[in-house]
Coordinates of C-alpha atoms in Angstrom, one line a residue:
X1 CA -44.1 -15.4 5.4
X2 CA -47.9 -14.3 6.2
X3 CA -50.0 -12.8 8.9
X4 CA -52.0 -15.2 9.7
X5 CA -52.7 -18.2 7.9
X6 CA -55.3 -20.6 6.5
X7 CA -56.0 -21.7 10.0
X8 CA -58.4 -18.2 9.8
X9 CA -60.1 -18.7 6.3
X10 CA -63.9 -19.2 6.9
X11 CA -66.5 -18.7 9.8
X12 CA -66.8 -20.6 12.4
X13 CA -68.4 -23.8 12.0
X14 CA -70.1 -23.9 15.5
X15 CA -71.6 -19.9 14.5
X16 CA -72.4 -21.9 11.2
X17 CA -74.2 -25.0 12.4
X18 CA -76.1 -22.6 15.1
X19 CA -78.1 -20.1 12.5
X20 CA -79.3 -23.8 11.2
X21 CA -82.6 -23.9 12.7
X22 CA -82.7 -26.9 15.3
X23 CA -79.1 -27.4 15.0
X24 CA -77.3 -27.2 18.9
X25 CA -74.1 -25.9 19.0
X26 CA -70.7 -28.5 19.0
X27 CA -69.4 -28.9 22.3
X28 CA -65.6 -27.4 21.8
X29 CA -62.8 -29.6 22.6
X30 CA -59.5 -28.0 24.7
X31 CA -56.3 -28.6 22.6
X32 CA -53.7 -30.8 24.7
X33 CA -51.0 -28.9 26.1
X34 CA -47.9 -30.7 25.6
X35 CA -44.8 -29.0 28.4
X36 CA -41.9 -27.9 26.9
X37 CA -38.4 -29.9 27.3
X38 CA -36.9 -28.6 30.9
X39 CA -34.0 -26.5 31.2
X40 CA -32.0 -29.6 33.0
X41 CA -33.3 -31.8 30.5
X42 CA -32.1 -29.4 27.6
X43 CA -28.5 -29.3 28.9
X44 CA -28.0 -33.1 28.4
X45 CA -30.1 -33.5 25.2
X46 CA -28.5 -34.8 22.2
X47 CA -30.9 -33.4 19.0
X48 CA -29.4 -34.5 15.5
X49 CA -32.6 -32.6 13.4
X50 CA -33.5 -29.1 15.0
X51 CA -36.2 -27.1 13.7
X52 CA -36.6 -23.3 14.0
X53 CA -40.0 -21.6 13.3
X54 CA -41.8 -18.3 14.0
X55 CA -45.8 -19.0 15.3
X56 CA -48.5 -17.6 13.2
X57 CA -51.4 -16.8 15.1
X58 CA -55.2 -18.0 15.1
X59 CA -57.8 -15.6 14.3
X60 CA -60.6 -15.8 16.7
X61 CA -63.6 -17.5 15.3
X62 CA -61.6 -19.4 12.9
X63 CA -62.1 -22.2 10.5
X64 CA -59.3 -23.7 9.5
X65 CA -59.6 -26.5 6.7
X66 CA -57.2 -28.8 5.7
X67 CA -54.4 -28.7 3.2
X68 CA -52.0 -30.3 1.4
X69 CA -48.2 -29.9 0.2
X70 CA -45.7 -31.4 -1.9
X71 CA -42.4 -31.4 -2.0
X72 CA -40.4 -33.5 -4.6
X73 CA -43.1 -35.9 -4.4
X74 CA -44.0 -36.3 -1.0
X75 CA -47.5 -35.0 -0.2
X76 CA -48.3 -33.8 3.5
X77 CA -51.6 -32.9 4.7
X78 CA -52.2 -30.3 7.5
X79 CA -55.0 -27.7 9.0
X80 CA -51.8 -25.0 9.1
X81 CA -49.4 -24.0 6.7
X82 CA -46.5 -24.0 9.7
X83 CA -47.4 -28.1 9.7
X84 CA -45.8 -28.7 6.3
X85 CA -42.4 -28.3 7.1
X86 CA -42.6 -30.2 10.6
X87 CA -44.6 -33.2 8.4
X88 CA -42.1 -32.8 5.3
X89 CA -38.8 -33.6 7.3
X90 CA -40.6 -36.6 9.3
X91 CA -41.8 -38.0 6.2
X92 CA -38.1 -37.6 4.5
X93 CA -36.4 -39.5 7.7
X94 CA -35.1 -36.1 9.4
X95 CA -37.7 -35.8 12.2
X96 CA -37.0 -32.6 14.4
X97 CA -35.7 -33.9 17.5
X98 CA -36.7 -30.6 18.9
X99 CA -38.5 -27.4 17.2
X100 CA -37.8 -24.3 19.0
X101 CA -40.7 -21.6 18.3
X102 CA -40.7 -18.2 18.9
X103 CA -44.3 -17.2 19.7
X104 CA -46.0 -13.7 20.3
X105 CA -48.3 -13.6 23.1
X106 CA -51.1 -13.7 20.4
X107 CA -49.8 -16.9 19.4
X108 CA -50.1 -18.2 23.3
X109 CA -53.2 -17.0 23.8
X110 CA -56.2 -19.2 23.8
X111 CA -59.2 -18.8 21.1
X112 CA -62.1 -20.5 20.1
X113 CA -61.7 -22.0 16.0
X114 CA -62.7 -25.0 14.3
X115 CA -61.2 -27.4 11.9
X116 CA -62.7 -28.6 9.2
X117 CA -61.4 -31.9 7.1
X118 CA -63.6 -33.6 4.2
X119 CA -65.9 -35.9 6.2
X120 CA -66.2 -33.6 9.5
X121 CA -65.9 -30.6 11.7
X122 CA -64.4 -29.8 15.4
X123 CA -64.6 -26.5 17.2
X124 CA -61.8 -26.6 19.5
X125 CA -60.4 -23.9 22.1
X126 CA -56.5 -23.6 22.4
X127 CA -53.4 -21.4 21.3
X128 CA -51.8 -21.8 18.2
X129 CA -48.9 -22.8 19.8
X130 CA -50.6 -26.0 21.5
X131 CA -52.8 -26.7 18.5
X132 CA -49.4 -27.1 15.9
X133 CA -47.8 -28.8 19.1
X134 CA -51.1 -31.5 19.2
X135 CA -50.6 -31.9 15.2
X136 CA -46.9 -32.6 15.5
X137 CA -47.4 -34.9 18.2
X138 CA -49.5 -36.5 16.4
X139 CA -47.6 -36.8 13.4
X140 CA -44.2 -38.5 15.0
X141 CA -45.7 -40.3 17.4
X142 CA -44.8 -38.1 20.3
X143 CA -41.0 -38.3 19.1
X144 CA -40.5 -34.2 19.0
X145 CA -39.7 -32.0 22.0
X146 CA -40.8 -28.5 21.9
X147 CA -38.7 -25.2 23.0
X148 CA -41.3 -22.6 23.4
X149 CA -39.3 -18.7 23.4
X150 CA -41.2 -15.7 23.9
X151 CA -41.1 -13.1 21.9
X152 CA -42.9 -10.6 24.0
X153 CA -43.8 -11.1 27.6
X154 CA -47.3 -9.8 27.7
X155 CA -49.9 -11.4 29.4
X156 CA -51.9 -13.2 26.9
X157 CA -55.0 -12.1 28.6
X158 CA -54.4 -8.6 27.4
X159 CA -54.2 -9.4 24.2
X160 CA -57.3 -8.6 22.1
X161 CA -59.4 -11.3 20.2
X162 CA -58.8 -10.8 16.4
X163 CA -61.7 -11.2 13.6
X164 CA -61.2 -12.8 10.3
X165 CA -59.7 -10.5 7.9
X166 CA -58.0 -8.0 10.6
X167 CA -54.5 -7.2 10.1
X168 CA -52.3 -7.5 13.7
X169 CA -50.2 -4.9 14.3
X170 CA -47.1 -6.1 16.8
X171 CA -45.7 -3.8 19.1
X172 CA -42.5 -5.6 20.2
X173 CA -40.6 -4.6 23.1
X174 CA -36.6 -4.2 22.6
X175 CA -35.4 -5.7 25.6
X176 CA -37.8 -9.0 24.4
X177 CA -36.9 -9.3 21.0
X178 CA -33.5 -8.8 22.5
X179 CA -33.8 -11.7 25.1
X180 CA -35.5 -13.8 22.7
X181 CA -32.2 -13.6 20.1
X182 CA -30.1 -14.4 22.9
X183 CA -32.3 -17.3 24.5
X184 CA -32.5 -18.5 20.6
X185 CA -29.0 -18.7 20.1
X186 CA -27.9 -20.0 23.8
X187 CA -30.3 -23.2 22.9
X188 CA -28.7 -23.7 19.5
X189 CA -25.0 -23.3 21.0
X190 CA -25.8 -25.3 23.7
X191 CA -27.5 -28.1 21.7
X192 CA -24.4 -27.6 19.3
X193 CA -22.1 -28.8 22.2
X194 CA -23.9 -31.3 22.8
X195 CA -24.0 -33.0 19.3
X196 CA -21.2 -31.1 16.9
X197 CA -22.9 -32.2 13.7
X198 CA -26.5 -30.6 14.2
X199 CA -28.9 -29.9 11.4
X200 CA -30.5 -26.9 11.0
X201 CA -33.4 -26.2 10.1
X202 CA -36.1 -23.4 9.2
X203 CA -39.5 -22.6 8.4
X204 CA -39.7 -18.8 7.4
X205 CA -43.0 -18.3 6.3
X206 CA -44.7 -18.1 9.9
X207 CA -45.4 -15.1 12.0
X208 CA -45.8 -11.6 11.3
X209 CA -43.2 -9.6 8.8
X210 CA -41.9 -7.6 11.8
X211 CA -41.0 -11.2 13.3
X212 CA -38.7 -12.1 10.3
X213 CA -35.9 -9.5 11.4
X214 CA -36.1 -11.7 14.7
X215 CA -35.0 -14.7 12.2
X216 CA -32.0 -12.9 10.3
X217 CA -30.8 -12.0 13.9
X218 CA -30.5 -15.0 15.2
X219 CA -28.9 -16.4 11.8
X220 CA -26.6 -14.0 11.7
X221 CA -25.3 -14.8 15.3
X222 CA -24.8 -18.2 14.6
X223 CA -22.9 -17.8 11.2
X224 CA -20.3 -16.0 13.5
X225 CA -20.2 -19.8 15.3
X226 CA -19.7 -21.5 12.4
X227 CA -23.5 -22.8 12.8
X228 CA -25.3 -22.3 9.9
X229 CA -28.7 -23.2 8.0
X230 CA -29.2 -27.1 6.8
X231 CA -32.0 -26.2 4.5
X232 CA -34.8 -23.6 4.7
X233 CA -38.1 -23.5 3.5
X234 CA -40.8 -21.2 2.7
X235 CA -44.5 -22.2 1.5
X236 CA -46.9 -19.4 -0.5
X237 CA -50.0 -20.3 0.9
X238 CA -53.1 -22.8 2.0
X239 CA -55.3 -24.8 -0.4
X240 CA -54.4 -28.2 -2.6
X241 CA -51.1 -29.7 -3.7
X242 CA -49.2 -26.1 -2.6
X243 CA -45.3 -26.6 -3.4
X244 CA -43.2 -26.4 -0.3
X245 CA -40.1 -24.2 -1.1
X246 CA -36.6 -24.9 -0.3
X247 CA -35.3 -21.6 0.2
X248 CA -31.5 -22.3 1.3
X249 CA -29.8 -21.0 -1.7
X250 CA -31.2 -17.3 -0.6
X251 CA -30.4 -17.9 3.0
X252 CA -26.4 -18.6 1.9
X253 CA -26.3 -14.7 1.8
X254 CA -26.4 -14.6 5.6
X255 CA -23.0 -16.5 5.6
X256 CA -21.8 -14.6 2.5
X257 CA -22.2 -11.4 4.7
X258 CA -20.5 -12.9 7.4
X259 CA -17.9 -14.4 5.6
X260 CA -17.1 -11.6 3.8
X261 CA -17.0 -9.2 6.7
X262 CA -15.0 -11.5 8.5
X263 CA -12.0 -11.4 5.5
X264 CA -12.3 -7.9 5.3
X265 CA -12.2 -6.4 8.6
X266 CA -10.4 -8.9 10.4
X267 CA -8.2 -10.5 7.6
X268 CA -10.1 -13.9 8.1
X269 CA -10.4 -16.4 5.2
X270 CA -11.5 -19.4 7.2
X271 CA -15.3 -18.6 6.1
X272 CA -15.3 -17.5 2.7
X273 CA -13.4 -20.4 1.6
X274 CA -16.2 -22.6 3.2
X275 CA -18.9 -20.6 1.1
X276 CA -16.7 -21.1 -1.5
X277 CA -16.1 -25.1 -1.1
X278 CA -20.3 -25.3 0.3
X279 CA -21.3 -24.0 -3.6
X280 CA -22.2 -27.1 -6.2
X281 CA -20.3 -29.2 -7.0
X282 CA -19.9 -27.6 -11.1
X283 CA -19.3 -24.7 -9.4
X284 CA -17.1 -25.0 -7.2
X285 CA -15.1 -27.2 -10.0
X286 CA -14.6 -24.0 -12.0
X287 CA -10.8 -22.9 -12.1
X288 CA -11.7 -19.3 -10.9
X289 CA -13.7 -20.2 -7.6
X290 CA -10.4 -22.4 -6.8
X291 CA -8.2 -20.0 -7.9
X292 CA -10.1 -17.3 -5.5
X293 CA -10.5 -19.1 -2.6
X294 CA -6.8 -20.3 -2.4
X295 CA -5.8 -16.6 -3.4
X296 CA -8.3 -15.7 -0.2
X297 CA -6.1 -18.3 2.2
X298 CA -2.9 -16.7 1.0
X299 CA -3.7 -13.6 2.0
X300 CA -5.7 -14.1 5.1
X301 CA -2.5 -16.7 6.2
X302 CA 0.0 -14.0 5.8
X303 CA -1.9 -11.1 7.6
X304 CA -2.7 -13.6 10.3
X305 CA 1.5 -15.1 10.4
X306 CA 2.6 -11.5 10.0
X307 CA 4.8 -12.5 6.8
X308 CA 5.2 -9.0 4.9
X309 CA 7.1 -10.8 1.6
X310 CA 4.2 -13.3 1.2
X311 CA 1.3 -11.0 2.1
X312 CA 2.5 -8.5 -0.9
X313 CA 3.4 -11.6 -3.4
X314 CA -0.4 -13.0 -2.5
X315 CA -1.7 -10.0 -3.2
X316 CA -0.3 -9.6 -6.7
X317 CA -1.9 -13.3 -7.2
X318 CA -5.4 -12.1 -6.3
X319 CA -4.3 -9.0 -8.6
X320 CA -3.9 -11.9 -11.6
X321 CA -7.1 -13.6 -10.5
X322 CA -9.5 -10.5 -10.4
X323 CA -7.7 -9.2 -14.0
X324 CA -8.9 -12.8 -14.8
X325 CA -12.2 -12.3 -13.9
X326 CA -13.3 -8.9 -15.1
X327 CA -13.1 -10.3 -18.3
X328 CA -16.1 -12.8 -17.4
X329 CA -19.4 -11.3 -16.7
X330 CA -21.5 -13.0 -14.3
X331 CA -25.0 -11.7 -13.1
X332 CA -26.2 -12.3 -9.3
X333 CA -23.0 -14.0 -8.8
X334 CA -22.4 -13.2 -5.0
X335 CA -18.1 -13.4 -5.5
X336 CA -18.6 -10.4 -8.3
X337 CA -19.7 -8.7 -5.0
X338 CA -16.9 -10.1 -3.0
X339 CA -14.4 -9.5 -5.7
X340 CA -15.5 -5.4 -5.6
X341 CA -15.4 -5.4 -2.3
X342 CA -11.9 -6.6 -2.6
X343 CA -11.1 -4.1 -5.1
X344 CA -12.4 -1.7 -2.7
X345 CA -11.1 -2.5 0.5
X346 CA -6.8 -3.1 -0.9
X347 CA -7.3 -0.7 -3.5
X348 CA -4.0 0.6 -4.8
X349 CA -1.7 -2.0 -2.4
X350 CA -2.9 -4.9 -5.2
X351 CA -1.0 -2.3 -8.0
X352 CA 2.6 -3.8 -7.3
X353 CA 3.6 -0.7 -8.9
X354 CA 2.1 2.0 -6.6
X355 CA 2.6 -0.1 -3.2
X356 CA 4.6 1.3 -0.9
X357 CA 5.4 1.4 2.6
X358 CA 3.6 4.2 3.5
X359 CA 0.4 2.9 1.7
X360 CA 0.9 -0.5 3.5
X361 CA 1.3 0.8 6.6
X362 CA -1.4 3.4 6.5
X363 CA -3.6 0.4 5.4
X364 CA -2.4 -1.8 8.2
X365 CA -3.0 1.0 10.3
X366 CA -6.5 1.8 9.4
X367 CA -7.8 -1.7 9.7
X368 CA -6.4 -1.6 13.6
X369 CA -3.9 -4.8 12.6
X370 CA -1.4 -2.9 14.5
X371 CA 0.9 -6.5 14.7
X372 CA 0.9 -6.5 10.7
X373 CA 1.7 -2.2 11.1
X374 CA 4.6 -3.6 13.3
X375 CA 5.9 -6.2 10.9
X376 CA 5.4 -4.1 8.0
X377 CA 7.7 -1.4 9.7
X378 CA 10.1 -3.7 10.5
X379 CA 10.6 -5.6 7.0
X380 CA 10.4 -2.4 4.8
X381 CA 12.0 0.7 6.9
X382 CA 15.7 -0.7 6.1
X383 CA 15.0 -1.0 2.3
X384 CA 13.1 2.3 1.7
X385 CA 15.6 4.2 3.8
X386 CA 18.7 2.6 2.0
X387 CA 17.1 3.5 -1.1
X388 CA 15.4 6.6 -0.7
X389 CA 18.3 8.6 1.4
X390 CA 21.5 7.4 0.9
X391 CA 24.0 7.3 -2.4
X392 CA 24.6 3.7 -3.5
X393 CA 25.0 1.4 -5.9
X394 CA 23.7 -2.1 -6.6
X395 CA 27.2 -3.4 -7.4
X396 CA 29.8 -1.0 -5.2
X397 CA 27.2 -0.6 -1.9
X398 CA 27.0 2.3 0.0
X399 CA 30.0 5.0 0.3
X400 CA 30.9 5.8 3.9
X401 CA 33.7 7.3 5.8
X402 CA 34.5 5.3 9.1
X403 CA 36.5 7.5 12.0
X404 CA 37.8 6.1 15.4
X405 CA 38.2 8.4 18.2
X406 CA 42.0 10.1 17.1
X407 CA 39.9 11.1 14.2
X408 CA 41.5 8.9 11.9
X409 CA 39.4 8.6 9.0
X410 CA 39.6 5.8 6.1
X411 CA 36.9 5.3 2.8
X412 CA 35.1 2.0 2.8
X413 CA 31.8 0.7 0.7
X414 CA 29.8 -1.4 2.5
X415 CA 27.4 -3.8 1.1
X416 CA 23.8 -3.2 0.4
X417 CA 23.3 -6.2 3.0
X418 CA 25.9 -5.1 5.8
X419 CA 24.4 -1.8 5.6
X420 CA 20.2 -2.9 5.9
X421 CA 21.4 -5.4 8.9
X422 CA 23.3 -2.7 10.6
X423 CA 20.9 0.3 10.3
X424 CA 18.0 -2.0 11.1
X425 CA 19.4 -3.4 14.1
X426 CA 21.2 0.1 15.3
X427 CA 23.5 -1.3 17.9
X428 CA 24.3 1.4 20.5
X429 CA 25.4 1.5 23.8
X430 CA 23.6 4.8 24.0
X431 CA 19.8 5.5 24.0
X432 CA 17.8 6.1 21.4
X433 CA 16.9 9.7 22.4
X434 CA 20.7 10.2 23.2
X435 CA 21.8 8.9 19.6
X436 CA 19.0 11.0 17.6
X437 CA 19.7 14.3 20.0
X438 CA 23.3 14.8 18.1
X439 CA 22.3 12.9 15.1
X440 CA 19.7 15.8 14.1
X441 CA 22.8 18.3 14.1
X442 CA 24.8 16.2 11.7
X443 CA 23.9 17.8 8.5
X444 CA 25.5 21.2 10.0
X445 CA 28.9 19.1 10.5
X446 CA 31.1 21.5 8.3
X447 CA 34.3 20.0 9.4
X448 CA 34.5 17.5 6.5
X449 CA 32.9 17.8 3.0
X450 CA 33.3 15.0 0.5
X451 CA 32.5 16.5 -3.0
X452 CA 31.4 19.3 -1.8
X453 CA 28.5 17.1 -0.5
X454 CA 26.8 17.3 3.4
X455 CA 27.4 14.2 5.1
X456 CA 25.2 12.2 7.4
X457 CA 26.3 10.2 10.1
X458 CA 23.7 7.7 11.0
X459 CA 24.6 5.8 14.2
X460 CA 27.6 5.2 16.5
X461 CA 28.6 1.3 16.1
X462 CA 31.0 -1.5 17.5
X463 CA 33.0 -3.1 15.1
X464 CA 35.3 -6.1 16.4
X465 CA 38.6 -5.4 16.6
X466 CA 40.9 -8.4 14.1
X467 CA 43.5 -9.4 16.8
X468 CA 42.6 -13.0 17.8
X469 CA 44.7 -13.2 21.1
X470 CA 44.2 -12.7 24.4
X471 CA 46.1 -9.6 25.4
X472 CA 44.2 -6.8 27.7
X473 CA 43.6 -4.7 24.7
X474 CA 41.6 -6.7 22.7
X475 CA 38.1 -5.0 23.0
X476 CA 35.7 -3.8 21.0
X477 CA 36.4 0.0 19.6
X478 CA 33.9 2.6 19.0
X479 CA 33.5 4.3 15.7
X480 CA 31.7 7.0 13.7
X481 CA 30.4 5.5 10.7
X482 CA 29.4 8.7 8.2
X483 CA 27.1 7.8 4.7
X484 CA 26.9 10.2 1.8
X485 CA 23.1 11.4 1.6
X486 CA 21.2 12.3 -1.2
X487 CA 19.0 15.0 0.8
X488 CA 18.9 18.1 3.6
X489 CA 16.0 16.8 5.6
X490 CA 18.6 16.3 8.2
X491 CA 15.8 17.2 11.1
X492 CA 12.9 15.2 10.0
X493 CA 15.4 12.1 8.5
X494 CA 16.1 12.2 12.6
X495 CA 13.1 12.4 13.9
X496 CA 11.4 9.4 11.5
X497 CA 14.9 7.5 12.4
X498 CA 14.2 8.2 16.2
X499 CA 10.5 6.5 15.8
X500 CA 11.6 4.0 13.7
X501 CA 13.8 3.1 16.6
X502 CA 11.4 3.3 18.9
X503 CA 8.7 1.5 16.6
X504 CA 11.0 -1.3 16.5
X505 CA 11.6 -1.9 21.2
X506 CA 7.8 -1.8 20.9
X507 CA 7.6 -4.9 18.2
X508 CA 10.7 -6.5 20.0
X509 CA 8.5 -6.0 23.2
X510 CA 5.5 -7.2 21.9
X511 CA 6.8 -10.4 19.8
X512 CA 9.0 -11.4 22.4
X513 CA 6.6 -11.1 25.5
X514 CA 8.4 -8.7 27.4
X515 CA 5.3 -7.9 29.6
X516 CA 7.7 -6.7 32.9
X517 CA 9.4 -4.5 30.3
X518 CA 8.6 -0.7 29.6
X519 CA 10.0 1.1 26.3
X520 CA 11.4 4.1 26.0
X521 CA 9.5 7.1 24.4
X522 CA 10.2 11.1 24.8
X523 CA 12.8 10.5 27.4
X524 CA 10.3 8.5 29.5
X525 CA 9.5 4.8 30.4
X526 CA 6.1 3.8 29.5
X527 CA 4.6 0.1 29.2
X528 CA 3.5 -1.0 25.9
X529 CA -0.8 -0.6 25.4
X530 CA -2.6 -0.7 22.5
X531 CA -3.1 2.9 23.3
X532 CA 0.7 3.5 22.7
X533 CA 1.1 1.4 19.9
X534 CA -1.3 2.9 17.8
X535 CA -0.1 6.6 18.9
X536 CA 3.2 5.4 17.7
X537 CA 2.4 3.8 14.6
X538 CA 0.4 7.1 13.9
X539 CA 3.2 9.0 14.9
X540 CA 5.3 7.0 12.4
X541 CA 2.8 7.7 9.6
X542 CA 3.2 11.3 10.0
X543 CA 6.9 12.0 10.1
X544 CA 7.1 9.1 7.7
X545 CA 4.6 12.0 5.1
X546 CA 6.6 14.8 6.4
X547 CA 9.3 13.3 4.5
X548 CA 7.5 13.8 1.2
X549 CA 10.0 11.5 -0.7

């Protein structure tokens, strides 16, 4: 990255040869000016090699002498340091098929310079643009097409001349910069479609510092595609033999970022188990990065399927993996990062001993995955009610007295299972406000104490009637199923019952597509928006606290 390069290092030489006494100044030769590719001809062109590149400028009065570079070997000569990278790939078999360059309007202008190679000198007028687009030319034999996006839209003419040893200050407008991102990126994508297995390229060191933020835009927008860097490079300066640097290792951060924002805040692993599998080959060998990138694709397929069971049991894997891995110190190491960002983000729901529903939910429901709030309700609302609120036993089931209507009453336990499938599914004639309007009232039912105990009676069900025949009193027969309960929250126990009712229409709704269908809520029919989901689920949270179990 520079300010201007070694295209600006020396006089000029016509200025030079003048003070010579009896010398005439060199007749300046214009700098071809090769057209861009056309927009039609863009939306049909296949590119295999692209190459991106921000244009250093040339100071006016310039005298630009030629360099060289190396690169594992290879040597490329050139009268600007943006020329390397261009040379570099041709030389290695990858010419650009096109080279898209964001230029400044100091970079379009046109100035008078000279370039200076061992056994002669040229003054030349031209941009610096058209002068690296000549030298490319040159160099593949006319084989590279040129995509020319404008970082500001000045008018070159207003742009001052520049002596040797200034320092240019940009002032870039926002809505340019903006447009240039965006043209950037539409030109990539669109190439992209074109040919799915593009190379990416880019040359960093060009153009002012300001003009690097441009860069890390437009990378980070294409990470979010899946498009990302093929190799970067970065060269330190002008002069002899000067090592061209391949900078791609530091560049991986930009899809480390993205990756990792990706996992975290929308539950994606797709991307971080490609940084994962895109490290070396020893590296990626290790145990540990397999172990986290499959623990990374459990987790991230079990958020995205909805599957509460396997979400918790992945998450007390990557538990065992990071217990693992504290133990290993690694400096620099990106996935330390990751891994505390982990620690960070689940926090106490990777401690199988301190997860719970309300911690799951409230995670759930923080992150916005309202669908995974949903499932998570559904799957763990029977289980922590059954345990929390009600007398049982893991052998005998739950203790309940069961009364028909001629208040005939007779003891019965009923299973741990019989009881989580019943409460869960509540079936009920009635509707849901109806059911929860009495239920409330039930703990200050003082007709029938068992043990001196309140009791609770949960819901109003249909059980099948034995008789097998046909006769006209074979129906179904209502009961009043009553549960011993451990507590005197009878209010708020029927008022988080009530939501949990409601909670689950909205998931049936929502899983099961019924889009013409509205839900019931308060005693009013409302259709099921995002808006009401989340005011439910919050809703849920809160009585679900009141509790205080």
């Amino acid at each position: 990255m520079i300010k201007g390069n070694n295209m600006m290092n020396a006089r000029n030489s016509q200025e030079l040869e003048s003070k010579k006494e009896g010398t005439v100044p060199m007749p300046r030769e214009t700098v071809a000016v090769i057209p861009d590719i056309s927009d039609s001809v863009l939306h049909r062109f296949k590119a295999n090699n692209i190459l991106l590149l921000n244009m250093s400028i040339l100071r006016s009065d310039g005298n630009i002498t030629e360099s060289s570079y190396c690169y594992n070997g290879i040597t490329v000569k050139g009268f600007g340091q943006l020329e390397a990278v261009p040379k570099l790939l041709i030389k290695e078999g990858k010419t650009p098929d096109i080279i898209i360059i964001l230029a400044s309007a100091a970079t379009r202008k046109e100035v008078d310079f000279s370039i200076q190679s061992e056994d002669s000198t040229i003054a030349k007028r031209g941009s610096a643009v058209d002068f690296f687009k000549e030298q490319i030319a040159e160099a593949s034999g006319n084989s590279v097409s040129f995509k020319v996006v404008e970082l500001d839209k000045r008018n070159v003419s207003h742009v001052e001349h520049l002596k040797n040893g200034e320092n240019r200050e940009q002032d870039l407008n926002k809505k340019d910069v903006v447009s240039a991102v965006g043209n950037v990126v539409d030109i990539i994508r669109l190439l992209k479609r074109n040919n799915e297995k593009i190379n990416l390229y880019l040359d960093i060191h060009g153009g002012p510092r300001e003009d690097q933020v441009v860069i890390e835009a437009i990378i980070n927008l294409l990470a979010m595609e899946d498009i990302c860097i093929t190799d970067a490079f970065s060269i330190s300066g002008g002069g002899q033999n000067v090592p061209i640097m391949n900078v791609t290792e530091l560049f991986k951060i930009f899809n480390f970022v993205s990756a990792m924002n990706e996992f975290t805040n929308f539950g994606l692993g797709k991307s971080i188990k490609e940084y994962v599998s895109g490290l070396s080959r020893e590296t990626y060998e290790d145990e540990f990065y397999k172990e986290i990138s499959n623990g990374i694709g459990r987790i991230s397929d079990a958020l995205l399927l909805c599957r509460v069971n396997e979400f918790e049991s992945a998450l007390d894997s990557m538990q065992k993996i990071i217990e693992k891995r504290d133990h290993k110190i690694v400096i620099n190491d990106y996935l330390d990062i990751f891994i505390k960002n982990i620690k960070n983000n689940y926090g106490v729901l990777l401690q199988k001993n301190k997860r719970n529903l309300q911690n799951e939910v409230l995670w759930a429901y923080k992150k916005g995955f309202y669908q995974q709030c949903l499932a998570i309700i559904e799957a763990k609302t029977p289980e922590y009610v059954f345990t929390n609120f009600f007398e049982y036993s893991e052998t005998d089931g739950v203790k309940c007295e069961i009364w028909n209507k001629q208040n005939n009453c007779r003891k019965k336990q009923i299973s741990k299972r019989y009881f989580l499938n019943r409460i869960s599914r509540g079936r009920c004639k009635d509707s849901v406000e109806s059911q929860y309007e009495y239920l409330s009232k039930t703990l200050l039912y003082s007709k029938q104490k068992i043990n001196q105990r309140k009791i609770y009676e949960v819901i109003d069900y249909e059980l099948e009637n034995n008789r097998k025949d046909n006769r006209k009193d074979n129906r179904k027969e209502k009961y009043d199923i009553i549960f011993y309960c451990k507590f005197t929250q009878g209010e708020d126990f029927a008022g988080f019952l009530k939501e949990w009712k409601v909670i689950k229409e909205i998931r049936n709704n929502v899983m099961h597509l019924r889009e013409d269908k509205k839900v019931s809520i308060n005693q009013e029919k409302v259709w099921v928006t995002l808006t009401v989901v989340h005011d439910q689920i919050k809703e849920y949270l809160r009585l679900l606290n009141k509790l205080k179990i």
